[in-house]
Tab-separated table of C-alpha atoms and ligand atoms in Angstrom:
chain	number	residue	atom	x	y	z
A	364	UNK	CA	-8.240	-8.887	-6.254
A	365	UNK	CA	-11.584	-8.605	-8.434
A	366	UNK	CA	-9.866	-5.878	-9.941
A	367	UNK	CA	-6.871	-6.725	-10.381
A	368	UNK	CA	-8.322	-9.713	-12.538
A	369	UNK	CA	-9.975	-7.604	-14.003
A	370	UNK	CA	-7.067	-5.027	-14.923
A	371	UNK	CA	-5.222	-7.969	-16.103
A	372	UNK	CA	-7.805	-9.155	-18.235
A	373	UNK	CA	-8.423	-6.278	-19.712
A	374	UNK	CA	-4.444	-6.026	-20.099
A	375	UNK	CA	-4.444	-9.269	-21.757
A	376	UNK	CA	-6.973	-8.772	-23.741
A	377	UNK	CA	-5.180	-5.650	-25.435
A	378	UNK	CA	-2.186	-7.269	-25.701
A	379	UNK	CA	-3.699	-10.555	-27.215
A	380	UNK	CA	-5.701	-8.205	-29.408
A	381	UNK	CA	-2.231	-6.738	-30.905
A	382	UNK	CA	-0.735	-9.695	-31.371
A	383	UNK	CA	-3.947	-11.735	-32.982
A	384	UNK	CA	-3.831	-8.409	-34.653
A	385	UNK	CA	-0.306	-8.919	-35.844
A	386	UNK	CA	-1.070	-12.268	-36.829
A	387	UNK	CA	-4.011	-11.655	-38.585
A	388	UNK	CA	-2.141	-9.177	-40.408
A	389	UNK	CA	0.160	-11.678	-41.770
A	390	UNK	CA	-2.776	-14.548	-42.765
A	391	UNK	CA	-5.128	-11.896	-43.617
A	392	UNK	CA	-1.766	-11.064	-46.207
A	393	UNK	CA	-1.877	-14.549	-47.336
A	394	UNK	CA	-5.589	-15.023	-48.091
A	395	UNK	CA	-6.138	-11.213	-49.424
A	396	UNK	CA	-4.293	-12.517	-52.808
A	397	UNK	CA	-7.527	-15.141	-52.995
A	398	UNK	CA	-10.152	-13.441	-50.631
A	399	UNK	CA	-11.744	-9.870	-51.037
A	400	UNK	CA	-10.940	-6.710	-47.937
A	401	UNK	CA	-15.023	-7.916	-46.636
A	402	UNK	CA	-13.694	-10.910	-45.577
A	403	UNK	CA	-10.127	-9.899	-44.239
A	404	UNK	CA	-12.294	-7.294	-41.806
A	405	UNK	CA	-14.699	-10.685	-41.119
A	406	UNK	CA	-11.195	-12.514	-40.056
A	407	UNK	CA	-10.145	-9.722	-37.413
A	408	UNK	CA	-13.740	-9.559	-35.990
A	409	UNK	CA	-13.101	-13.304	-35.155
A	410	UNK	CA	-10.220	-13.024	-33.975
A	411	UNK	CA	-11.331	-10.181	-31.799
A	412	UNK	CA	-14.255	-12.328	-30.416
A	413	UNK	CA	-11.982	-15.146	-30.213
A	414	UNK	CA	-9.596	-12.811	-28.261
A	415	UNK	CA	-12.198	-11.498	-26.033
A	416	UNK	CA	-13.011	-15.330	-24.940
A	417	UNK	CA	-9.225	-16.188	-24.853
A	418	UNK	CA	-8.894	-12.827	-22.664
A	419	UNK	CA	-12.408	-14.318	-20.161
A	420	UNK	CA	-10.906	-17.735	-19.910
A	421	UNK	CA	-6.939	-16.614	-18.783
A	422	UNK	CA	-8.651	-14.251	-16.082
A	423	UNK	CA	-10.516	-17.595	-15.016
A	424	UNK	CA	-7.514	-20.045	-15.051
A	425	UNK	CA	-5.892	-16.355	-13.055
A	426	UNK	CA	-8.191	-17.716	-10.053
A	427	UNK	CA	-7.387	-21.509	-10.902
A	428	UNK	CA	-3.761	-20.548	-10.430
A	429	UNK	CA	-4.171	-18.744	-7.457
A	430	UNK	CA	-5.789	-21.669	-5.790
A	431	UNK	CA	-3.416	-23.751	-7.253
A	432	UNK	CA	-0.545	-21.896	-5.688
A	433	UNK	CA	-1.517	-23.387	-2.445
A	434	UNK	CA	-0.935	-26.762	-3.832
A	435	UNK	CA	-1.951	-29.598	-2.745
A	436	UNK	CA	-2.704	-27.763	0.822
A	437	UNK	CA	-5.947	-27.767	2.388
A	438	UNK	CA	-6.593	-24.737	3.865
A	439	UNK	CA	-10.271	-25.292	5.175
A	440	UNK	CA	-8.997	-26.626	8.711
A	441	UNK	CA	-5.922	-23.757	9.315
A	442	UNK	CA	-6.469	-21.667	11.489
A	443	UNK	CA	-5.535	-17.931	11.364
A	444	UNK	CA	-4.785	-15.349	13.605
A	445	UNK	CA	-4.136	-11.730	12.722
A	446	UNK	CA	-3.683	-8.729	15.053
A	447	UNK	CA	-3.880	-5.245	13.845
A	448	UNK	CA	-2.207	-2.773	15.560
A	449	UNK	CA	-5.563	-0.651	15.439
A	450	UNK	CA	-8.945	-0.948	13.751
A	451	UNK	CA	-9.480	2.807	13.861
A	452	UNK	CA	-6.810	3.331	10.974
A	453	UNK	CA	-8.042	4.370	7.311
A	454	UNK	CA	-5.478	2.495	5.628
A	455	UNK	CA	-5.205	-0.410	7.861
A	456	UNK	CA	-8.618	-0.902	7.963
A	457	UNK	CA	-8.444	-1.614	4.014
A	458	UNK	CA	-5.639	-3.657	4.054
A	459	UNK	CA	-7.390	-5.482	7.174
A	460	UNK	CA	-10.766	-6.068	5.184
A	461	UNK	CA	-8.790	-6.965	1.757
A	462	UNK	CA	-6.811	-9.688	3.955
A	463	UNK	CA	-9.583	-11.739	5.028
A	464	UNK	CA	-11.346	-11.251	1.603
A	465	UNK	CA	-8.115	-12.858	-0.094
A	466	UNK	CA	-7.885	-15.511	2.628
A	467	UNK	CA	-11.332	-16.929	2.290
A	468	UNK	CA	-12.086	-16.223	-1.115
A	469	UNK	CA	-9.041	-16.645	-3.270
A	470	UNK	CA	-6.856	-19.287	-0.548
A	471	UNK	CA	-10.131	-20.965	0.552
A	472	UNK	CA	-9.678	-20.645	4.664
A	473	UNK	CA	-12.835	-20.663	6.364
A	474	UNK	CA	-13.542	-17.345	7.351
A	475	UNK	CA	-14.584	-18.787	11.246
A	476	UNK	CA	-11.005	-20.086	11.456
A	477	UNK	CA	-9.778	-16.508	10.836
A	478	UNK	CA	-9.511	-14.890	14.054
A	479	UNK	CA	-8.517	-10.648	13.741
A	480	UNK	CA	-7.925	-8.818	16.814
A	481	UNK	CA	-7.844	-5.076	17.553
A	482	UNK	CA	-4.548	-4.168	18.687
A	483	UNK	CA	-5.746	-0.437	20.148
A	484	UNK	CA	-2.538	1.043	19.839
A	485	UNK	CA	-1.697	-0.834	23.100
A	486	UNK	CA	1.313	-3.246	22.948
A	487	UNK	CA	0.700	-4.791	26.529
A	488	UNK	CA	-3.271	-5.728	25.259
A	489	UNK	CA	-1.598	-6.728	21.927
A	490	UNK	CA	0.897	-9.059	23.283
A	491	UNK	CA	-1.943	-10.461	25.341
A	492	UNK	CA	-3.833	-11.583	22.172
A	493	UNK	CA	-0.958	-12.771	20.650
A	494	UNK	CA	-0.444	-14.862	23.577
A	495	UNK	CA	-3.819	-16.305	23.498
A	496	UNK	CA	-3.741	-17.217	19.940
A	497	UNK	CA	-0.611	-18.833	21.170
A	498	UNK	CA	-2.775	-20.960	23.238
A	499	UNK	CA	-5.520	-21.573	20.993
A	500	UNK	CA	-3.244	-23.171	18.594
A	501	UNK	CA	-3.802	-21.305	15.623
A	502	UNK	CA	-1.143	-22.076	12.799
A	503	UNK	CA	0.128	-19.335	11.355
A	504	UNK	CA	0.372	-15.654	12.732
A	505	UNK	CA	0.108	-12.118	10.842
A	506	UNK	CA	0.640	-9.599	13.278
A	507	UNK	CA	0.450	-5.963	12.759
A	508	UNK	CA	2.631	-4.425	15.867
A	509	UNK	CA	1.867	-1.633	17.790
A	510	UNK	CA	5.573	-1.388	18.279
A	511	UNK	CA	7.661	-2.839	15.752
A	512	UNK	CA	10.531	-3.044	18.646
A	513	UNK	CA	8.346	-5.879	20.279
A	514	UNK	CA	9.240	-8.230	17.439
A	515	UNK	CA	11.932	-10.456	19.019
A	516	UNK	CA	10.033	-10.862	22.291
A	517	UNK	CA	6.969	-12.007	20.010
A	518	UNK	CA	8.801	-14.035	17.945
A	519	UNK	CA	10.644	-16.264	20.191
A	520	UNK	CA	6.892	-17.007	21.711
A	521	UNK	CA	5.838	-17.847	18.568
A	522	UNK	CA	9.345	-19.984	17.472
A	523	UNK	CA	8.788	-22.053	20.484
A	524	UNK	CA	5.301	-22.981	20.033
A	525	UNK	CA	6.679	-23.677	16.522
A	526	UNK	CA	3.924	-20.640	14.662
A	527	UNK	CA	5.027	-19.377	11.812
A	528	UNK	CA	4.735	-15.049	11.699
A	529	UNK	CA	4.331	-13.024	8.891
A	530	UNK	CA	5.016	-9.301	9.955
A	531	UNK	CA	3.007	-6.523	8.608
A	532	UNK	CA	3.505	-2.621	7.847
A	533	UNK	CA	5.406	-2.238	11.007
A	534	UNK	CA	8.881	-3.475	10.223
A	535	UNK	CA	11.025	-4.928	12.699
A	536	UNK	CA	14.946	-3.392	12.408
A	537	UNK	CA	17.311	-4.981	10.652
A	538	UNK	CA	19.267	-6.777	13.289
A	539	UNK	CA	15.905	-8.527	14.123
A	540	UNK	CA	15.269	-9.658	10.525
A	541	UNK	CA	18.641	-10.881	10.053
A	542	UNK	CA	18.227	-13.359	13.276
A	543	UNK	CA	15.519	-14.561	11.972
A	544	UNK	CA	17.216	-15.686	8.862
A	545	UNK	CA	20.502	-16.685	10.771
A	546	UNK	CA	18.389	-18.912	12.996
A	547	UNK	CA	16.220	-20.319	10.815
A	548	UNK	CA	13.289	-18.556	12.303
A	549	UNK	CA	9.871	-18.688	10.618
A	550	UNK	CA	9.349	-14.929	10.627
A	551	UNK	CA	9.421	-12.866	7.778
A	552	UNK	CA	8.153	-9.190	6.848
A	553	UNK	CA	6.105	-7.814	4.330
A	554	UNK	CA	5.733	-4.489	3.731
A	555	UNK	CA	7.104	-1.504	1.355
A	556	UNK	CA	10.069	0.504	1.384
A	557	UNK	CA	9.046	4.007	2.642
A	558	UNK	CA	11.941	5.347	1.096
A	559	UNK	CA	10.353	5.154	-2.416
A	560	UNK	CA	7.249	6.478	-1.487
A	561	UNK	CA	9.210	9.473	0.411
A	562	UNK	CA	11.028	10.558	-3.061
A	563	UNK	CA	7.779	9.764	-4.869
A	564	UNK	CA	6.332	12.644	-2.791
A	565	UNK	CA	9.437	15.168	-3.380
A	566	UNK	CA	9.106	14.752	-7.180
A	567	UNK	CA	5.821	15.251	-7.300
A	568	UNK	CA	6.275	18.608	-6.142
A	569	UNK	CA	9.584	18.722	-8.264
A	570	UNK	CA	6.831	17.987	-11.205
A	571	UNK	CA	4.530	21.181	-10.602
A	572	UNK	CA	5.435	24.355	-12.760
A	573	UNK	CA	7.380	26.125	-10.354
A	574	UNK	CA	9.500	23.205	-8.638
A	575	UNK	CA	7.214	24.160	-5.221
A	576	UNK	CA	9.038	27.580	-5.304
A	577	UNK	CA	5.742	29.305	-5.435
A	578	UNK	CA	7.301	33.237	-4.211
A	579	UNK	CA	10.124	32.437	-6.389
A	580	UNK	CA	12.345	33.624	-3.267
A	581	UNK	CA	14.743	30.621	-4.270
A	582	UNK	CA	13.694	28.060	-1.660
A	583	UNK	CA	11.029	25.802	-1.103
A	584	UNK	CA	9.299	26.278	2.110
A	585	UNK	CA	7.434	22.980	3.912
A	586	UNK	CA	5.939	22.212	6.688
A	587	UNK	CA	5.934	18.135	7.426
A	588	UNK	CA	2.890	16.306	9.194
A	589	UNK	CA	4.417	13.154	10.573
A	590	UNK	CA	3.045	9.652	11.089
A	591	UNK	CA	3.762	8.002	14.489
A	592	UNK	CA	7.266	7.588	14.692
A	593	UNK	CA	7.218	4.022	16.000
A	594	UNK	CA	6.309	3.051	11.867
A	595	UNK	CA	9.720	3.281	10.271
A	596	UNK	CA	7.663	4.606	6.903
A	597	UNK	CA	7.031	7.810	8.655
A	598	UNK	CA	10.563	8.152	9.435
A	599	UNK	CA	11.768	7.817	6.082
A	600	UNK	CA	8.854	9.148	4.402
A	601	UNK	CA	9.743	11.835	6.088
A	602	UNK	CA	13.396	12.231	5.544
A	603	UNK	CA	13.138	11.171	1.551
A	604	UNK	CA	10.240	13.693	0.705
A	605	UNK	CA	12.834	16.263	1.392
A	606	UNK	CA	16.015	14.266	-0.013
A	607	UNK	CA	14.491	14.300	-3.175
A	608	UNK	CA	14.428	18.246	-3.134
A	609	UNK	CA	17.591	18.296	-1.931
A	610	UNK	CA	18.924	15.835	-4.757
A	611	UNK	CA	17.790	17.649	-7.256
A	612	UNK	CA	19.916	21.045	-5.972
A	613	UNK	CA	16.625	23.018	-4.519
A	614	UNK	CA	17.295	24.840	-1.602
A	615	UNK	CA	14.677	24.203	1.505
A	616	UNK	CA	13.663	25.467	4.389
A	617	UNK	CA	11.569	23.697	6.861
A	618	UNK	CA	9.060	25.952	8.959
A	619	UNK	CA	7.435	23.227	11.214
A	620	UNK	CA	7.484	19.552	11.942
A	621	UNK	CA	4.969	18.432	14.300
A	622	UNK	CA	4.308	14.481	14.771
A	623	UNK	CA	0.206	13.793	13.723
A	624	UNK	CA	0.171	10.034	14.104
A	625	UNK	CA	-1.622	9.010	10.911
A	626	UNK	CA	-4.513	10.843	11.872
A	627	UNK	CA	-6.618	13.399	10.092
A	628	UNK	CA	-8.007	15.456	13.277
A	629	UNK	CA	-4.429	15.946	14.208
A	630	UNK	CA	-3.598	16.409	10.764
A	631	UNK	CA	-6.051	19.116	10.486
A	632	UNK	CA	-5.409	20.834	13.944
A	633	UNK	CA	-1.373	21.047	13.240
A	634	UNK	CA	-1.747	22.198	9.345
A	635	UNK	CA	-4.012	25.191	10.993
A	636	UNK	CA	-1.222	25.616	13.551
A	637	UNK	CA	1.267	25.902	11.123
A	638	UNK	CA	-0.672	28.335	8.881
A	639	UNK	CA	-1.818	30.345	11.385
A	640	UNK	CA	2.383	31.229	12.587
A	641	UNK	CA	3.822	30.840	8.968
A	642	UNK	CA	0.893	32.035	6.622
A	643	UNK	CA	2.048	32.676	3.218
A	644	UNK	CA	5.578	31.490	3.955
A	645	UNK	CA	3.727	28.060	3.913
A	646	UNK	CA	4.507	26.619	0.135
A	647	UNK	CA	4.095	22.849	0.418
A	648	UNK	CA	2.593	20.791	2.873
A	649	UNK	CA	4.174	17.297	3.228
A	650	UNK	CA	1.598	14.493	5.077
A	651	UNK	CA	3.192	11.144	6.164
A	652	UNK	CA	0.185	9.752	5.101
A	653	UNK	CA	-3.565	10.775	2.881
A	654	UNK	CA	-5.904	10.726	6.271
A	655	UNK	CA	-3.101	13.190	7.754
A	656	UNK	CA	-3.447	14.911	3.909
A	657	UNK	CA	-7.315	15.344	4.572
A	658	UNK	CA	-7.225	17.011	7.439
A	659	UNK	CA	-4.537	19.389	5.795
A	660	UNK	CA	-6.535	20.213	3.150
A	661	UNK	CA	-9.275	21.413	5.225
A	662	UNK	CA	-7.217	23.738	7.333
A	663	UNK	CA	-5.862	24.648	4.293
A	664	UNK	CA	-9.624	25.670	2.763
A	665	UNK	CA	-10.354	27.075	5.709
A	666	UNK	CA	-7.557	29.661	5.584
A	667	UNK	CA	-8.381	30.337	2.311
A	668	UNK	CA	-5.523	29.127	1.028
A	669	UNK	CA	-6.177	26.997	-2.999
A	670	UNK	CA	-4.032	23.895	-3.425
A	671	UNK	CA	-2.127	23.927	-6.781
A	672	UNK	CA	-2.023	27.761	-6.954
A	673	UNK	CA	-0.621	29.320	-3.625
A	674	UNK	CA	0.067	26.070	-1.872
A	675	UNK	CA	1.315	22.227	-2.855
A	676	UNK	CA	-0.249	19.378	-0.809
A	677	UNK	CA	0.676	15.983	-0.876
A	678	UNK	CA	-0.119	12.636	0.986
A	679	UNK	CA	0.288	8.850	0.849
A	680	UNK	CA	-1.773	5.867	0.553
A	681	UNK	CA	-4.200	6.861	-2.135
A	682	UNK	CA	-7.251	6.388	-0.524
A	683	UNK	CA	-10.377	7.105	-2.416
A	684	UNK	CA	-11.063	10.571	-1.389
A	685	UNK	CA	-7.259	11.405	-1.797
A	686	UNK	CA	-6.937	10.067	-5.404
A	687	UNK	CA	-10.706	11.877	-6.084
A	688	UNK	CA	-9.163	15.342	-4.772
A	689	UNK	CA	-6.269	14.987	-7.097
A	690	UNK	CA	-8.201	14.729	-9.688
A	691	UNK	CA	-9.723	17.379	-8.969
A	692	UNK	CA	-6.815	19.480	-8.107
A	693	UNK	CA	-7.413	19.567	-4.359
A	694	UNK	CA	-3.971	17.726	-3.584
A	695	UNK	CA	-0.944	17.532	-5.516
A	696	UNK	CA	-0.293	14.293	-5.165
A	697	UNK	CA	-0.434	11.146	-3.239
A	698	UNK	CA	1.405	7.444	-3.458
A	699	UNK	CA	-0.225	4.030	-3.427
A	700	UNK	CA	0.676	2.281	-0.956
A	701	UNK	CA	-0.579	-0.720	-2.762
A	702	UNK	CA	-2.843	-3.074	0.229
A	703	UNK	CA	-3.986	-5.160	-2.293
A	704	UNK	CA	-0.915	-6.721	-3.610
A	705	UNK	CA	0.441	-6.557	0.291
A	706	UNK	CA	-2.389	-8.359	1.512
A	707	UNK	CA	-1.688	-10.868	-1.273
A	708	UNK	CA	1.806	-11.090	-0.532
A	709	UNK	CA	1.412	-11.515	3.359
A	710	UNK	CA	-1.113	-14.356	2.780
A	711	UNK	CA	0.839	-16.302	0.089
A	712	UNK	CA	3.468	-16.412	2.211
A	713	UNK	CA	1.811	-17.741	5.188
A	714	UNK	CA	0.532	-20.352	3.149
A	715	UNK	CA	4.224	-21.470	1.992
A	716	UNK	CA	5.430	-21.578	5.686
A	717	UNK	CA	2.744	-23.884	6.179
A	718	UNK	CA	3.690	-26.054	3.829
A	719	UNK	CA	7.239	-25.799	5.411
A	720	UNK	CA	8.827	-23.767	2.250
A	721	UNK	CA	11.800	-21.323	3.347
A	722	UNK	CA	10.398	-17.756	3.108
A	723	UNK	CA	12.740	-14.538	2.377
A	724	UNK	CA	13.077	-12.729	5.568
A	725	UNK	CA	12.231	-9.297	4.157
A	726	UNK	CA	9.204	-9.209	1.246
A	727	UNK	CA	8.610	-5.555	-0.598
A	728	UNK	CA	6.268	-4.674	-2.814
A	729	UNK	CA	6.755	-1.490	-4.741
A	730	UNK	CA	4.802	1.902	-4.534
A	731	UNK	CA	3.085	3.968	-6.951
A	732	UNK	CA	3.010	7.401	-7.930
A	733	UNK	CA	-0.718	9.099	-8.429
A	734	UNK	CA	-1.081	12.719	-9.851
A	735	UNK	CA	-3.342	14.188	-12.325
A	736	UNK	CA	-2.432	12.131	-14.849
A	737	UNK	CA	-2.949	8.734	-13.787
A	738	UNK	CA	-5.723	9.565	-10.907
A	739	UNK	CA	-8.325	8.501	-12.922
A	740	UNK	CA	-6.572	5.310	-13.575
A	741	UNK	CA	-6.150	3.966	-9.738
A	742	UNK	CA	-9.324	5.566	-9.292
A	743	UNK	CA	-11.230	2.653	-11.365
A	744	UNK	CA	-8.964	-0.107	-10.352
A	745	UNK	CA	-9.602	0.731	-6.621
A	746	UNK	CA	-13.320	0.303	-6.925
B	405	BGC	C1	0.244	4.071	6.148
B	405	BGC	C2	-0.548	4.860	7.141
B	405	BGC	C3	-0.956	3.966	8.299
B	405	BGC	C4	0.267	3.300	8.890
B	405	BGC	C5	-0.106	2.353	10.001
B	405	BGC	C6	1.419	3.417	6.841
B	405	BGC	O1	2.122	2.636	5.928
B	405	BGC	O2	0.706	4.914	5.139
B	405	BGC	O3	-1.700	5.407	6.569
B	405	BGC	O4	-1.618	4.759	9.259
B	405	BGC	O5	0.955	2.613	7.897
B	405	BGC	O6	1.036	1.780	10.588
């Protein structure tokens, strides 16, 4: 959130520097007939320092707002409880830690009344937790599933101790959403469309010079690293990676699909599988995810195979190392899957079913593309 201040400082400060700019342009017109150029230039450094004040104050009132959001709601007595499906997850692990830093320092909950459990990967241990917090009588829920296709279980235990739930990167199905809303439920489900990020990954390679036809024998040849298929994302991720190849009229031909669970150890033992029976055939490597991406690429150095030349590789997330090796060419590409502004969203909308608002049952945020071009970019604003 820092950053994103600070991005949108910096963002206003351009933009309030082109229009002062503009507007300085039209007095500087008016007082150049009695003034000399000296002082016009003196005007615009004002207005530039001015800006540059203008620019540190809006970021400031930026964090006024945010507290103000939560009205006149106290959130120094609520009590939070948050499961995550596992704590040994790259990605979730930075949405996790960007969660709590959101809660306590931009919404103002007490970080002791924020309770965040491990889920393990185990739905029977989760379901325990959730049951305790249950108990405990925390106020709100956001709950990471193991298995999304626990949801309606979980949520009529949480509907009839009357706790608002806020689901998280595991999306329940459809049917389950639209209950909620059709009941009045207070679930909802925030998240991003997988689909996006799936296509974002297919023109990507669509992008490079040779449209991932790298023997020029007419077809793309992949190989796709899945994420664990209980995550809708990898199932469309993986299924709109290829669409988008398809869409465009390439022809494709898929030489191994092996399931690697978000993982990069698996991701790394099945991208050496796969280039060990398919060698050369191998022309783009597809990863659910960037951890699954890392361990690619270093099957794929250790076949002595180079990224961008005689192989494509792309991921998603952007996670540091990802975005760093497509800058430096090691990966094609990779797709933010932006935890910052989900984080955000998940705990703003706690905060409005505590003060009994009606919430949207289904809340996306969008993702973003990264290549060479704008690596550098999400680079700084993820520091
Ligand atoms: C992320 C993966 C993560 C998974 C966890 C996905 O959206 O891209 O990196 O492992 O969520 O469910």
């Amino acid at each position: 959130m820092k950053l994103l201040k600070k991005v949108m400082a910096v963002g206003l400060a351009s933009t309030m520097a082109l229009s002062m700019a503009a507007c300085s342009g039209g007095s500087t017109e008016t007082t150049a007939a009695e003034t000399t150029t000296a002082k016009a230039e003196e005007t615009t450094a004002k207005a530039e320092e001015t800006t540059a004040k203008e620019a540190e104050e809006a970021a400031e009132t930026t964090a006024e707002e945010v507290k103000e959001a939560a009205g006149d709601f106290d959130a120094s007595n609520v009590k939070v409880g948050i499961s995550i499906y596992k704590f040994d997850d790259n990605f979730m692990t930075l949405y996790r830690n960007e969660l709590e830093r959101y809660l306590v320092e931009d919404l103002g909950f007490k970080a002791e009344n924020i309770t965040i459990q491990d889920g393990k990967g185990d739905q029977a241990e989760q379901s325990n937790q959730i049951d305790n917090f249950i108990t405990s009588g925390v106020d709100v829920l956001i709950l990471n599933l193991v298995q999304a296709s626990s949801a309606p279980q979980i949520t009529d235990k949480c509907n009839e101790a009357g706790i608002p739930v806020v689901y998280i990167n595991r999306e329940p199905d459809v049917e389950e959403e639209d209950r909620w809303a059709a009941e009045g439920i207070k679930a909802t489900y925030v998240g991003c469309d997988a689909r996006q990020s799936g296509t974002f990954q297919g023109e990507e390679i669509l992008e490079t010079s040779n449209g991932g036809d790298i023997n020029g024998d007419g077809k793309i040849s992949y190989i796709m690293i899945q994420g664990d298929p209980e995550n809708v994302d990898a199932q469309y991720r993986t299924e709109f990676s290829v669409k988008a190849l398809t869409d465009a009229g390439k022809e494709v031909e898929e030489l191994f699909m092996q399931r690697g669970d978000w993982d990069q150890a698996k991701g790394q033992q099945l991208t050496q599988d796969a280039l060990t029976l398919f060698g050369d055939d191998v022309e783009v490597v597809f990863c659910n995810n960037d951890a699954m991406a890392l361990g690619a690429l270093q099957a794929i150095e250790a076949a002595g195979r180079t990224v961008n030349e005689d192989i494509y590789l792309v991921g998603v997330d952007a996670l540091t190392e990802a975005v760093q090796n497509v800058l430096d060419g090691k990966m094609t590409g990779t797709v933010f899957n932006d935890h910052i502004a989900q984080a955000k969203s998940a705990a703003d909308i706690a905060v409005q079913f505590l003060q009994g608002e009606d919430v949207a049952p289904v809340n996306m945020v969008d993702y973003t593309k990264v290549t060479t071009e704008n690596a550098q970019e999400v680079l700084d604003a993820l520091k």
